Amino acid sequence: MNKINSIEEYHEEYSKSVRDPEGFWAEKADTFLWKKKWNEVLEWDFDAPSVKWFMGAKLNITENCLDRHLENSGDKVAILWEPNDPNESSIKLTYKELHSRVCAFANVLKRNGAKKGDRICLYMPMTPELAIATLACARIGAVHSVVFAGFSARSLEDRINDATCNIVVTADGGFRGAKTIQLKSIVDKALENCPSIERSIVLKRTGEEVKMEAGRDVWLHEELSRVDDVCPAEIMDSEDMLFVLYTSGSTGKPKGVVHTCGGYMVYAEYSFRNVFQYEKDDIYWCTADIGWITGHTYIVYGPLLAGATTVMFEGVPTYPDAGRFWDICDKHKVNIFYTAPTAIRALQACDISLVKKHKLDSLRVLGSVGEPINEEAWHWYNDEIGKGRCPIVDTWWQTETGGIMISPLAGLTPLKPSYATLPLPGIQPCLVDADGNEIVGNDVQGNLCIKYPWPSMIRTTYGDHNRCKEVYFSAYKGKYFTGDGCRRDEDGFYRITGRVDDVINVSGHRFGTAEIEAAIDEHENVVETAVVGYPHEIKGQGIYAYAICHDTNVDIALFIQEINKTVTEIIGPIAKPDKIQIVHGLPKTRSGKIMRRILRKIAEGDVSNLGDTSTLLDPSVVEEIKAGASLE
Ligand code: 7RM
């Protein structure tokens, strides 16, 4: 069943996928349930850009996630949900139960006016209903746009408006560690400026008091009592939109990355099965939130397509204490565990007895995603969690790639700490130099591009196809540009070195520096600001903001508080700067461009060699910034 079993087989599969990509993917796609098979496997043009997979094919992804498993695995657990509070019971939903819950939810959506092609925003806590709502959208052919429930009302508003969603699904509130988040009131605030929204469907989770607006807001449980659980799957074209997911880039507002039904389905399942070397009856746990691409592909779609048991966790790694992940691994006998380096580093910094008191003997495969994993964290993960007997798959990929692109196959590919190692079959990475020339051979470094289409690649950016072309397909002609720098070592193994654009990765969350600058600029005392990333022990990168103020005679502690409040309101608490420095000027060239290279060096604390500063309009600002740098 599409599974590679040895490193030799990997190399064979890889060569085949390059020799005959269409034949290769047609064979993988053949194992799914299609209403109608394709006429043509692939049509592509990276200049347009236009990429179409399995043309003319008809399907519904939820029939592949649910219906097709009912006969043989209907009673198998599909979703194993672990609540925030360890004293609340976990919930097991079998494939049969999940199928019926998805169909009922789909009927609620229909009752509330949802139709094929509509965009539906999901702003929800990590409850089973979030996975169910996601699949319910796909069931009726509506496009889901999941917005991480840590984003602010403004961010939610922008995303709803960009995709002109007509329905939003939310909850009264969400539990996150010791805190609750008032989701419904955040939605209410956003909806003051969202004319396209006709309905909000509200899950009761925390039981807190909320305002329900007559004619707009309905309770999910009341709606569910009015529908049955029979809902035929909408027949979708392979290239119909499945979902949009917003992600930050180096300029402007976050863009809606669009994925389509057929190709995404094939690649989600294929990559899941092979990277993790999934075996029937494995308990699989990805700790991400469904609000990110990792949750879409490797909590919901990939595992369910493969008929696996996928664990969903509502809470945070440190509640009630920093042993919670390991508690859950033992409690549910997790075999495959997939998390982010930032979580590993945070837990590594806690008392080791929180790890030692757990057996962790069910674990077989460990995964890492979201940012480069430093060697120290890799070894700790390997030794303390994997006890030296679990391969670590360091998976490199992006919202735009839909699925894992470069990664070891667990137990098959030789491992090198901090290396994502080798591309999956069907993925053709290449490195390019500053002039756009491909760098051939090994022991080289350059910008990472992909030179051939793969089934789950981005199709467009919602509502603005030109932006998709500009951002991903214009830097290097005929290639998809990832925005990442990369080294290919003497063995041909890939190591991602980090972003080469103005995107920073804070605890695995992507932000454009321009996006954070725009938020800080909204503070009335800020004239101009420049934001850069700097190395941060736990978060990977921290956010360093340099701000020019109208009134420089401010109480700095108060000012920092206010900036944090502003950024929290405009983006969300995850984008708060770690350090803020008030400056009188920014290092600008004569043409007005901020020399971020200098600001990055100062933020890093490396002021000895700032490189060439001769093109600066006023070199004295650098001295002032150096002297006032907030280093600790
Ligand atoms: C899955 C995800 C994408 C960016 C990407 C990289 C960085 C992700 C790794 C990594 C080094 C990894 N999607 N990144 N995985 N860097 N090693 N294994 O994270 O769209 O949110 O972010 O994350 O810079 O371009 S994302």
Coordinates of C-alpha atoms in Angstrom, one line a residue, residues 66 79 87 115 120 131 134 192 257 288 306 334 365 377 387 405 407 477 505 535 546 606 610 621:
L66 CA -14.0 8.1 6.5
I79 CA -9.7 10.5 16.9
N87 CA -9.0 15.1 35.2
K115 CA -23.2 25.6 -0.3
I120 CA -16.3 28.9 6.0
A131 CA -11.6 18.3 13.2
T134 CA -13.1 20.8 9.0
E192 CA -18.4 44.3 13.6
V257 CA -2.6 29.7 0.5
A288 CA 0.4 21.0 16.5
A306 CA -4.3 6.2 6.2
V334 CA 1.7 6.7 21.7
V365 CA 9.3 7.2 15.9
A377 CA 17.8 19.7 21.3
K387 CA 16.0 6.5 24.7
M405 CA 9.1 17.6 1.3
S407 CA 12.8 14.3 5.6
K477 CA 12.4 31.6 -13.6
N505 CA 10.2 32.0 12.7
P535 CA 18.7 33.9 18.0
Y546 CA 13.8 49.3 17.1
D606 CA 27.7 40.9 17.4
L610 CA 29.1 45.5 11.1
V621 CA 22.8 56.4 14.2

